[in-house]
Short mmCIF file of C-alpha atoms and ligand atoms in Angstrom, two decimals:
data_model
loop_
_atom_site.label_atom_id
_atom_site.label_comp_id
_atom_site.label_asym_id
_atom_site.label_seq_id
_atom_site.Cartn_x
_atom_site.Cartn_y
_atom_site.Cartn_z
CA UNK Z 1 149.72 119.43 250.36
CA UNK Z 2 147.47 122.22 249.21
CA UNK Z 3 147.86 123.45 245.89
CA UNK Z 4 148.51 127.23 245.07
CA UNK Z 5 146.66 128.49 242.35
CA UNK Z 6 146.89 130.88 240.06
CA UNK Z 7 150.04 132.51 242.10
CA UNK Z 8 153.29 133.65 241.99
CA UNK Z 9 155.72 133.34 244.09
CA UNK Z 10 155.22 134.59 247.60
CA UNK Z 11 156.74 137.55 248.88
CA UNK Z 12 158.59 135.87 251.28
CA UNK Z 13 160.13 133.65 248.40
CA UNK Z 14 160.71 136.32 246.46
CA UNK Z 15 162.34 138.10 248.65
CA UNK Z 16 164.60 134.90 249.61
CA UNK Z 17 165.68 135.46 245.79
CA UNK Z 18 166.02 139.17 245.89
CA UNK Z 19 163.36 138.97 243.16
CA UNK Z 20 166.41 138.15 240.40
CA UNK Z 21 166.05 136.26 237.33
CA UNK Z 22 170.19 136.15 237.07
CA UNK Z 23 172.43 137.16 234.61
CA UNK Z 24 172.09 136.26 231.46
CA UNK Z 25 176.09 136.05 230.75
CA UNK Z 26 177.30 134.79 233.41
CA UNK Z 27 174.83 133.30 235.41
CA UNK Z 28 175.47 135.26 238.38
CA UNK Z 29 172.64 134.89 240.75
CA UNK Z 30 173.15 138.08 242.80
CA UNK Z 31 173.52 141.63 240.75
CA UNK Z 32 176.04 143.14 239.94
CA UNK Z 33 176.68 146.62 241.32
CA UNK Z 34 176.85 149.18 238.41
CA UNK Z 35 179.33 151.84 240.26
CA UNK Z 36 179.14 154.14 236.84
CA UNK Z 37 177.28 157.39 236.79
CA UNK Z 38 176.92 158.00 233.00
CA UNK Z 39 175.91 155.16 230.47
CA UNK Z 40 176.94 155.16 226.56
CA UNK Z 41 174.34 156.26 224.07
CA UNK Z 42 173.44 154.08 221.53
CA UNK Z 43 174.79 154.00 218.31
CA UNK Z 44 171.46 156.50 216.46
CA UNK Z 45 172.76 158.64 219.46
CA UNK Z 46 169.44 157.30 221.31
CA UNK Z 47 169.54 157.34 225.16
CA UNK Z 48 171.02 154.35 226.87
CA UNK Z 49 167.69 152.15 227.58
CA UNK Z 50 168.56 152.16 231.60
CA UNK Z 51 168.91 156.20 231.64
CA UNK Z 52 172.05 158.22 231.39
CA UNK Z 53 173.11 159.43 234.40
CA UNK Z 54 173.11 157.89 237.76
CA UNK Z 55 171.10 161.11 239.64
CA UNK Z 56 168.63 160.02 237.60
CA UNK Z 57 168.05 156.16 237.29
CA UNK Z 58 171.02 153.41 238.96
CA UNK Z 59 170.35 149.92 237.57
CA UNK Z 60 171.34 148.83 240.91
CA UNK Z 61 168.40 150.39 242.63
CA UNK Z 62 166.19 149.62 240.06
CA UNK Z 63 166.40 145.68 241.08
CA UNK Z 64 165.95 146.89 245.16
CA UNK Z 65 162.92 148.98 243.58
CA UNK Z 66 161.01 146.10 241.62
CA UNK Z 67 161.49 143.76 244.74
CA UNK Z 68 160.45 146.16 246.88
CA UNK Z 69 157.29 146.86 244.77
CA UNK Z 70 156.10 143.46 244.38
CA UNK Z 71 156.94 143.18 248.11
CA UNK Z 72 154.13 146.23 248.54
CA UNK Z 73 151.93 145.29 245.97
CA UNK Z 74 153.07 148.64 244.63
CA UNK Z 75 152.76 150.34 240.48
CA UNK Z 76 156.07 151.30 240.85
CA UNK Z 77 158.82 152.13 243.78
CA UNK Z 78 162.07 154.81 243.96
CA UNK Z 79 164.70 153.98 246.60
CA UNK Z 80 166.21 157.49 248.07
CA UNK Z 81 169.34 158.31 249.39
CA UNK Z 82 167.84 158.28 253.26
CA UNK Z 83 163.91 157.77 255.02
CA UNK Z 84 163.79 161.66 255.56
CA UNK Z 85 164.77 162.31 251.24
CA UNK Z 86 161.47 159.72 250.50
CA UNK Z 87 159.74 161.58 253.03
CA UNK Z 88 160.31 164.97 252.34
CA UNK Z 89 159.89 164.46 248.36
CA UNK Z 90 156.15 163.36 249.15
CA UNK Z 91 155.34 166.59 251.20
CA UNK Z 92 157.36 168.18 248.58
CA UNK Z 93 155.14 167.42 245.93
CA UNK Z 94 152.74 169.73 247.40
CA UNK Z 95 151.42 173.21 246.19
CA UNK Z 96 151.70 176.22 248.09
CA UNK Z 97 147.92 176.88 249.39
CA UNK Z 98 147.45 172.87 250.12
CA UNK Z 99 146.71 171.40 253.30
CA UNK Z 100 148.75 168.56 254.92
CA UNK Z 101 146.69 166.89 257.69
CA UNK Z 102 149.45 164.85 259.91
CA UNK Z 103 149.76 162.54 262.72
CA UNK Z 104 151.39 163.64 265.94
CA UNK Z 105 153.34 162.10 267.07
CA UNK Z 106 155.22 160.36 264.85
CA UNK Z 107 159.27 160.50 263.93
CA UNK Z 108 160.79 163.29 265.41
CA UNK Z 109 162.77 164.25 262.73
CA UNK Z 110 160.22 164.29 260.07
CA UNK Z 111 157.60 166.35 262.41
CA UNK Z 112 160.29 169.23 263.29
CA UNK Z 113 161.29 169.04 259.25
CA UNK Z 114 157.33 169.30 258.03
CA UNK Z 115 157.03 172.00 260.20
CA UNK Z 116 159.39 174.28 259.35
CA UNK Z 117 158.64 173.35 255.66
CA UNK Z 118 155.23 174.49 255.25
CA UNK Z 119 156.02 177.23 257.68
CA UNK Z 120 158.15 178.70 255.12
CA UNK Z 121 156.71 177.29 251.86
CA UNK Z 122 152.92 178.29 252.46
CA UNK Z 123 151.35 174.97 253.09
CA UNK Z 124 148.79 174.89 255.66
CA UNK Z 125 149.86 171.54 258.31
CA UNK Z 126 147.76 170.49 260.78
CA UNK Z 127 148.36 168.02 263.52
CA UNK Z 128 145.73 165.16 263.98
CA UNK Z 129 145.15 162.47 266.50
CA UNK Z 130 145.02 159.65 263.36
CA UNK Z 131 143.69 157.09 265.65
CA UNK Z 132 140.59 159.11 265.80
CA UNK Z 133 139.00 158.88 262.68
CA UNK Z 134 136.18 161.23 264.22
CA UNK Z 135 138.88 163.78 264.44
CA UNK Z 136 140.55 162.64 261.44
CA UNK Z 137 136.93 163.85 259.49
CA UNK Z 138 136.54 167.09 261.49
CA UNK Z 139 140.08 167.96 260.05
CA UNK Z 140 139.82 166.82 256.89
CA UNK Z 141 138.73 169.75 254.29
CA UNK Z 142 137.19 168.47 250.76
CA UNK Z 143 139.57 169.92 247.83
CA UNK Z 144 141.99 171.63 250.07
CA UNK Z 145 143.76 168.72 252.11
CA UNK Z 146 145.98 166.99 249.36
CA UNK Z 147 147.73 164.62 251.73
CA UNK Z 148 147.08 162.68 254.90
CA UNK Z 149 150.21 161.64 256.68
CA UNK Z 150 150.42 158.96 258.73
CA UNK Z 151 153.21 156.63 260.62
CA UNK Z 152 152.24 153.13 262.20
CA UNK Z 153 153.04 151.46 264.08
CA UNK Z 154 154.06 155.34 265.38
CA UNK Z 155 157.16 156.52 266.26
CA UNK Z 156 158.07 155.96 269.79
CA UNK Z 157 154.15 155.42 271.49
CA UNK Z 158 153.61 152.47 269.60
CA UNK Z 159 150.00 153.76 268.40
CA UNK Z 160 148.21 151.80 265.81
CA UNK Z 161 146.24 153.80 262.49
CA UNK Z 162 143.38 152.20 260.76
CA UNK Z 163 144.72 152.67 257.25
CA UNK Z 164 141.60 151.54 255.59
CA UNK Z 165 139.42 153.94 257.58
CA UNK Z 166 142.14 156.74 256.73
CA UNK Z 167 142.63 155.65 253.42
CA UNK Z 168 138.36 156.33 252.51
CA UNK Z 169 138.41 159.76 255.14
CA UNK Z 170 140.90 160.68 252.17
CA UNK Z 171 139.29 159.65 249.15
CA UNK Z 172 136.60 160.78 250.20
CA UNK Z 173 138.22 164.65 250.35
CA UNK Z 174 140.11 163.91 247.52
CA UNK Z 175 143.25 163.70 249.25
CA UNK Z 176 145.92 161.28 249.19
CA UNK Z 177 147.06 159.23 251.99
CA UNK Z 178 150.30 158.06 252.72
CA UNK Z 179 151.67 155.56 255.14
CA UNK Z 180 155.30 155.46 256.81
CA UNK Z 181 155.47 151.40 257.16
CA UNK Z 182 159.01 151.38 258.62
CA UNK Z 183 158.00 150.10 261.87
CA UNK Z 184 156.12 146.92 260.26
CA UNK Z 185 157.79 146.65 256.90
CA UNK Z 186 155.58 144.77 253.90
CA UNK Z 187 156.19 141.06 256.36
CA UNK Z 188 153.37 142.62 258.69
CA UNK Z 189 151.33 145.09 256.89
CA UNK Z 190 150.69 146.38 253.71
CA UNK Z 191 149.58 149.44 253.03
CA UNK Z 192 148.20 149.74 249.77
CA UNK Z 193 145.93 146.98 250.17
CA UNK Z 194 144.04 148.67 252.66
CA UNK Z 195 143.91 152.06 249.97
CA UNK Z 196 146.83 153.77 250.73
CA UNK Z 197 148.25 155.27 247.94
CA UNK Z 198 151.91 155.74 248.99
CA UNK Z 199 154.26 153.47 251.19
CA UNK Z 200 157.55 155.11 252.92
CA UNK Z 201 160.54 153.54 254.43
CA UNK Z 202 162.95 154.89 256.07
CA UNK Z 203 165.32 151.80 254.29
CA UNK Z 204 168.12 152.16 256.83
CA UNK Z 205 165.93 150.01 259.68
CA UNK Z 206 164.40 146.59 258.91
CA UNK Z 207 164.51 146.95 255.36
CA UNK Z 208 168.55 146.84 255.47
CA UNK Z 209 168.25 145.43 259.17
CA UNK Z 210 172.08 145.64 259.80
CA UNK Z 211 172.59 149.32 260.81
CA UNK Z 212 175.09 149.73 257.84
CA UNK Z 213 173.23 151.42 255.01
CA UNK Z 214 171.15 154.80 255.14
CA UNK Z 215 168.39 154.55 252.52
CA UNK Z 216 164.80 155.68 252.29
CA UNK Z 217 161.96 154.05 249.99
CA UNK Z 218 158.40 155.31 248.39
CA UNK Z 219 156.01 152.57 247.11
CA UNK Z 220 152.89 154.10 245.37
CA UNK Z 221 149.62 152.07 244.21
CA UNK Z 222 149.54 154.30 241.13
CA UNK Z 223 151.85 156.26 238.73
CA UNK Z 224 149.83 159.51 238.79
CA UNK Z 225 150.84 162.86 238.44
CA UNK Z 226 152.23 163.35 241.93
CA UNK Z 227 154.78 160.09 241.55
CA UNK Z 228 155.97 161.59 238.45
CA UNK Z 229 156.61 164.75 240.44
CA UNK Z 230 158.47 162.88 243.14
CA UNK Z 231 160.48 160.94 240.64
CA UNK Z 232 161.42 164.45 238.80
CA UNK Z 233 161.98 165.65 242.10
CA UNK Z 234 164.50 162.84 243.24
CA UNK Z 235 166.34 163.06 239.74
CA UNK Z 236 166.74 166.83 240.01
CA UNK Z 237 167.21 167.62 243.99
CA UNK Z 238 169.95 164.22 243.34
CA UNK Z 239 167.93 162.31 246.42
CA UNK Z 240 168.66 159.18 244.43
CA UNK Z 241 170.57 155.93 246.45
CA UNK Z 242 174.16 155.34 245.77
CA UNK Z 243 174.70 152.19 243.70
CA UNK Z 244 176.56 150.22 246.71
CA UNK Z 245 173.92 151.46 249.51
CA UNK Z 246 171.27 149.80 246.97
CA UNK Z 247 173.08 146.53 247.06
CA UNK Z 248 173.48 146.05 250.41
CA UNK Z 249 169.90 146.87 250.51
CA UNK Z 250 169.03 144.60 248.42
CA UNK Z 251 171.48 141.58 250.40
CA UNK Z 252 169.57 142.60 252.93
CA UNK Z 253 166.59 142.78 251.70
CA UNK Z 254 166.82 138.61 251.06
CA UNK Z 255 166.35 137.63 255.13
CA UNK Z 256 163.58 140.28 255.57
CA UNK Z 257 161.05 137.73 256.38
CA UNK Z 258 163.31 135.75 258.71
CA UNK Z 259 164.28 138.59 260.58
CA UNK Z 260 161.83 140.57 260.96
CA UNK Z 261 159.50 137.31 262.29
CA UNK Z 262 162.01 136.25 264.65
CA UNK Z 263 162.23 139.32 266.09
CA UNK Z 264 158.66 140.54 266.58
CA UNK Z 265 158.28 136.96 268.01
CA UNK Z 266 161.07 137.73 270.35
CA UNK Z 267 159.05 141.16 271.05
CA UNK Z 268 155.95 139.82 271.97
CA UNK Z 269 157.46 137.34 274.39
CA UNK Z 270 159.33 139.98 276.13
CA UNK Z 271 156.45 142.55 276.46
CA UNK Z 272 154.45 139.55 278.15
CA UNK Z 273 156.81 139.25 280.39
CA UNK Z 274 158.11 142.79 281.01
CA UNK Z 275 154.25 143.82 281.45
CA UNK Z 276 154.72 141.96 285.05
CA UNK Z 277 157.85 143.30 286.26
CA UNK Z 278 157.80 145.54 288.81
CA UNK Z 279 160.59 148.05 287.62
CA UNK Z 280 158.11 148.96 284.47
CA UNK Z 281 154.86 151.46 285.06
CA UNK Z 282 153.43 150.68 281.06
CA UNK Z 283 154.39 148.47 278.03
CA UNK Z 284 153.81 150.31 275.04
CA UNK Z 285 153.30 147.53 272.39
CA UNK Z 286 150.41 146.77 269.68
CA UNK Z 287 150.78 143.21 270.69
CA UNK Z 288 149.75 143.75 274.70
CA UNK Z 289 145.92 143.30 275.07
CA UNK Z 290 145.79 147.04 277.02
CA UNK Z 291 147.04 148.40 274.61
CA UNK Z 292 144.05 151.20 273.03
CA UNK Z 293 144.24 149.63 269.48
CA UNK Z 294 145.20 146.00 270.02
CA UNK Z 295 142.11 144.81 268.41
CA UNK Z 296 142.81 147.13 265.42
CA UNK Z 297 146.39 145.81 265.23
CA UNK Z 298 145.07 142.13 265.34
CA UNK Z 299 143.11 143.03 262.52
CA UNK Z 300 145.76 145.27 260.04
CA UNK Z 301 149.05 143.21 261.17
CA UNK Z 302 147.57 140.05 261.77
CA UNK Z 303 151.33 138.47 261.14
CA UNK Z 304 152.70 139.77 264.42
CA UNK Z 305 152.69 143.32 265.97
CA UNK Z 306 156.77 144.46 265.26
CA UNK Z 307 159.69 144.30 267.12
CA UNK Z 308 159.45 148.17 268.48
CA UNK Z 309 158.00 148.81 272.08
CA UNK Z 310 158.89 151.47 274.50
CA UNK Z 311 158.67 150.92 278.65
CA UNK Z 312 157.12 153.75 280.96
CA UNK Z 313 159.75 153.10 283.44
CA UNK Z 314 158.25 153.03 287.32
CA UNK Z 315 160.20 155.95 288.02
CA UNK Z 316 161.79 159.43 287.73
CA UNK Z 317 163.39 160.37 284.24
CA UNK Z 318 166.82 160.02 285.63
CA UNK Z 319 165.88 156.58 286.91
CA UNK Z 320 164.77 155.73 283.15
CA UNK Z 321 168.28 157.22 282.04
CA UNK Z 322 170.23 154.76 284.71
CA UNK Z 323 168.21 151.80 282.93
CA UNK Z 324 169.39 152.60 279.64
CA UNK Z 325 173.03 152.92 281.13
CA UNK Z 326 172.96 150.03 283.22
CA UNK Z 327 172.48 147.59 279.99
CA UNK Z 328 175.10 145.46 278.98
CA UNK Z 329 173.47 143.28 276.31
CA UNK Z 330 171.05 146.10 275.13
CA UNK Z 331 173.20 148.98 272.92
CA UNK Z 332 172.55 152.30 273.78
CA UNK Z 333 172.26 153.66 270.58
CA UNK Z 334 169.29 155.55 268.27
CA UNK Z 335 168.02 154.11 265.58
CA UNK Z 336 166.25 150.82 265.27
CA UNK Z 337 165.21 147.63 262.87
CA UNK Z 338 168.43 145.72 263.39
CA UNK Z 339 170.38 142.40 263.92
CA UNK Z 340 171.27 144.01 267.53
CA UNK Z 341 169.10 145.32 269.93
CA UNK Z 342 169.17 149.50 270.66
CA UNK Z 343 167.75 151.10 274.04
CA UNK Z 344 167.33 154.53 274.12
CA UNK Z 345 165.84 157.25 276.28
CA UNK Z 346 163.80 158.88 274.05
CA UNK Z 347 163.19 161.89 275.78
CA UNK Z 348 166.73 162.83 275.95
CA UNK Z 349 166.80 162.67 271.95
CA UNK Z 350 163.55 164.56 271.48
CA UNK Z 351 164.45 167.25 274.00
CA UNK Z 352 163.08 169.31 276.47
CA UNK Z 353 159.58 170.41 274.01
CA UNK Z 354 158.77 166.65 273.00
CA UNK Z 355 155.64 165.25 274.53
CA UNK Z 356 156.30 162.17 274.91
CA UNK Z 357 156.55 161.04 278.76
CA UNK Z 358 159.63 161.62 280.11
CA UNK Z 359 160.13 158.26 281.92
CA UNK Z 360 159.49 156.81 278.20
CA UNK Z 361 162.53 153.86 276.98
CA UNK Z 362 162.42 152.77 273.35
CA UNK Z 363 163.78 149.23 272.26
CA UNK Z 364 164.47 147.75 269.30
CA UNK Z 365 164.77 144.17 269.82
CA UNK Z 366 166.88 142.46 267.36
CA UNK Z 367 168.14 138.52 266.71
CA UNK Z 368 169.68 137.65 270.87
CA UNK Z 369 168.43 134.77 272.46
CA UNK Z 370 165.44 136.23 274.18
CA UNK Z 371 166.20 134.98 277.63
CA UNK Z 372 169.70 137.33 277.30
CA UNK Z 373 167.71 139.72 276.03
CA UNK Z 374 164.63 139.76 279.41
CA UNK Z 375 167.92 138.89 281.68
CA UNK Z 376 169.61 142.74 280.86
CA UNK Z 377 166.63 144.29 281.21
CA UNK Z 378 165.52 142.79 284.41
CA UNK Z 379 169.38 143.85 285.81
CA UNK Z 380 169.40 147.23 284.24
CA UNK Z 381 165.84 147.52 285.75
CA UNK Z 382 166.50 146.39 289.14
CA UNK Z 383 169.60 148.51 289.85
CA UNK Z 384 168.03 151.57 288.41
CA UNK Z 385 164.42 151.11 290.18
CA UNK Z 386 164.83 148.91 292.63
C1 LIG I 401 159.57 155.86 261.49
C2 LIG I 401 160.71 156.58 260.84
N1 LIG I 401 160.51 157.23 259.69
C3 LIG I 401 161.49 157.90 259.07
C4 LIG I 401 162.77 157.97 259.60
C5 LIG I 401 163.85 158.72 258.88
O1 LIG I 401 164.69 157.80 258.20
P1 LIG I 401 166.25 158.04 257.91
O2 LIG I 401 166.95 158.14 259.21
O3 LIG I 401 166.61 156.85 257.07
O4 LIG I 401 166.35 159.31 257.13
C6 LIG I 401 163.04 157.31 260.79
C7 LIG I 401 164.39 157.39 261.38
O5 LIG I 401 164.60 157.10 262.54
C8 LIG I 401 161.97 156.61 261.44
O6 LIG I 401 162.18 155.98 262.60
#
């Protein structure tokens, strides 16, 4: 056997152990969840050495936030009380006057929010194609743009950023980048080892992985000025995680590995074969060899590609609706990044501005046996398309 040296344990072990040492009085090898939102002083009146009130530190995040950060590689992490609260508290650390140079697309939700945000708040966004790093540098403006934001795998075309090249295009301007993993989680990629200097989750997906907890996290490669603006940010806008979200998340948390491999395994074997069926115009997945930045993704993810694709379904948009509704394995829900697997028609979610195609499924393929999984779609596929 070959010998490990000079390491830790691996994140996929340490995750196993949700990263705890135990309990020193009772031996308890799973935390405890501290439900209590203010904490005794000590006896010189000193503050209590976990903090003093729960809006502003929970010692049951604080155990999902070390894992988490040795998970990332990460200085230091904050779990928030959804995705869209760490999200928002990064562009919120901005001035008025800055620039914010951002991927579209990417989430929905977070676009329409940024948006309106610096609409109203002064800050100058631009839209970028970030797998362009030509137009990435055309955009970019020295000592104005403070933050580069991007999301990949991205939210729902499946397009793959070259963080590294992104992360110097920054640098370089002296801006920041930031990366929303959610899509690949730390088991695929990680971002701050190719220079990125902030991680976000959106929590409630793979993190969790059991569509039961809403929870958001930031991982940052240093604890500079603009984390501790974040962190005073979360404390005083109360964006922190409720003490029994963080534990689930950190249950959760202890079969990331396992899940997440099994079902971006499952993922790729399904895109193979869904790439040949005749109901489906287009796979959209990092893992397909047509796809414009599978050579990057071999590269950054080299793990696996995810377990998020969308279809191009051969067909009208109402056709593509009748697919989703014709599943019986499938769930029609939003959402994604858990045990089950979701189908959605994206377009109806987005509405009637998105850009995104409107023939355009997303799935989320979760734990099923696979051939279930390929035997809904082809049904659902066949009755809707023919
Ligand atoms: C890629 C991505 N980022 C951020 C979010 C927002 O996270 P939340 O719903 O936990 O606020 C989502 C939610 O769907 C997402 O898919």
């Amino acid at each position: 056997m070959q010998e490990r040296k000079n390491r830790g344990p691996s994140p996929e072990s340490l995750a196993a152990q949700g990263g705890y040492e135990g309990d020193g009085e009772t031996g308890a090898v799973v935390p405890p969840v501290h439900a209590a939102t203010t904490f005794r002083r000590a006896e010189d009146y000193g503050p209590p050495p976990q903090g003093d009130y729960l809006r502003n530190a929970s010692p049951t995040g604080s155990h999902v936030e070390e894992l988490l950060a040795r998970l990332e590689g990460a200085e230091a992490g904050l779990v928030f009380a959804s995705g869209m609260a760490a999200a928002t508290a990064v562009v919120m650390s901005l001035r008025p006057g800055d620039h914010l140079l951002m991927q579209d697309p990417l989430y929905w939700g977070f676009r329409g929010w940024a948006v309106d945000f610096c609409r109203d708040w002064g800050i100058e966004l631009e839209t970028v194609d970030a797998t362009d790093p030509e137009d990435v540098a055309g955009k970019i403006r020295p000592g104005r743009t403070k933050l580069v934001w991007i999301e990949t795998p991205g939210n729902p075309v499946m397009q793959v950023v070259d963080i590294a090249a992104l992360a110097g295009l920054a640098h370089q301007a002296g801006a920041r980048l930031a990366v929303d993993s959610t899509m690949a989680t730390p088991v695929l990629q990680r971002p701050l080892e190719l220079g990125a200097d902030i991680v976000m989750h959106s929590a409630t997906k793979y993190l969790n992985g059991h569509s039961d907890v809403l929870a958001g996290a930031l991982l940052t490669r240093q604890q500079d000025e603009v984390w501790q603006r974040i962190e005073r940010h979360r404390s005083q806008a109360g964006a922190t995680l409720g003490p029994f979200e963080a534990w689930l998340l950190h249950r959760g948390l202890r079969t990331l590995f396992v899940r997440v491999r099994q079902a971006s395994a499952t993922a790729a074997w399904l895109a193979d074969r869904l790439a040949e069926h005749p109901g489906v115009e287009a796979v959209l997945y990092p893992g397909r060899p047509e796809h414009p930045q599978h050579k990057l993704a071999r590269r950054q993810m080299p793990e696996g590609f995810g377990a998020m694709m969308s279809l191009l379904v051969n067909g009208s948009e109402q056709q593509a609706v009748e697919v989703v509704r014709n599943c019986r394995l499938f769930v029609p829900a939003t959402s994604l990044g858990s045990t089950e697997s979701l189908i959605e028609h994206r377009p109806t979610i987005e509405g009637t501005d998105s850009p995104i195609p409107r023939n355009l499924i997303r799935l989320s393929i979760g734990l099923e046996d696979r051939q279930d999984l390929l035997d809904d779609l082809d049904q659902a596929l066949r009755q809707a398309v023919g």
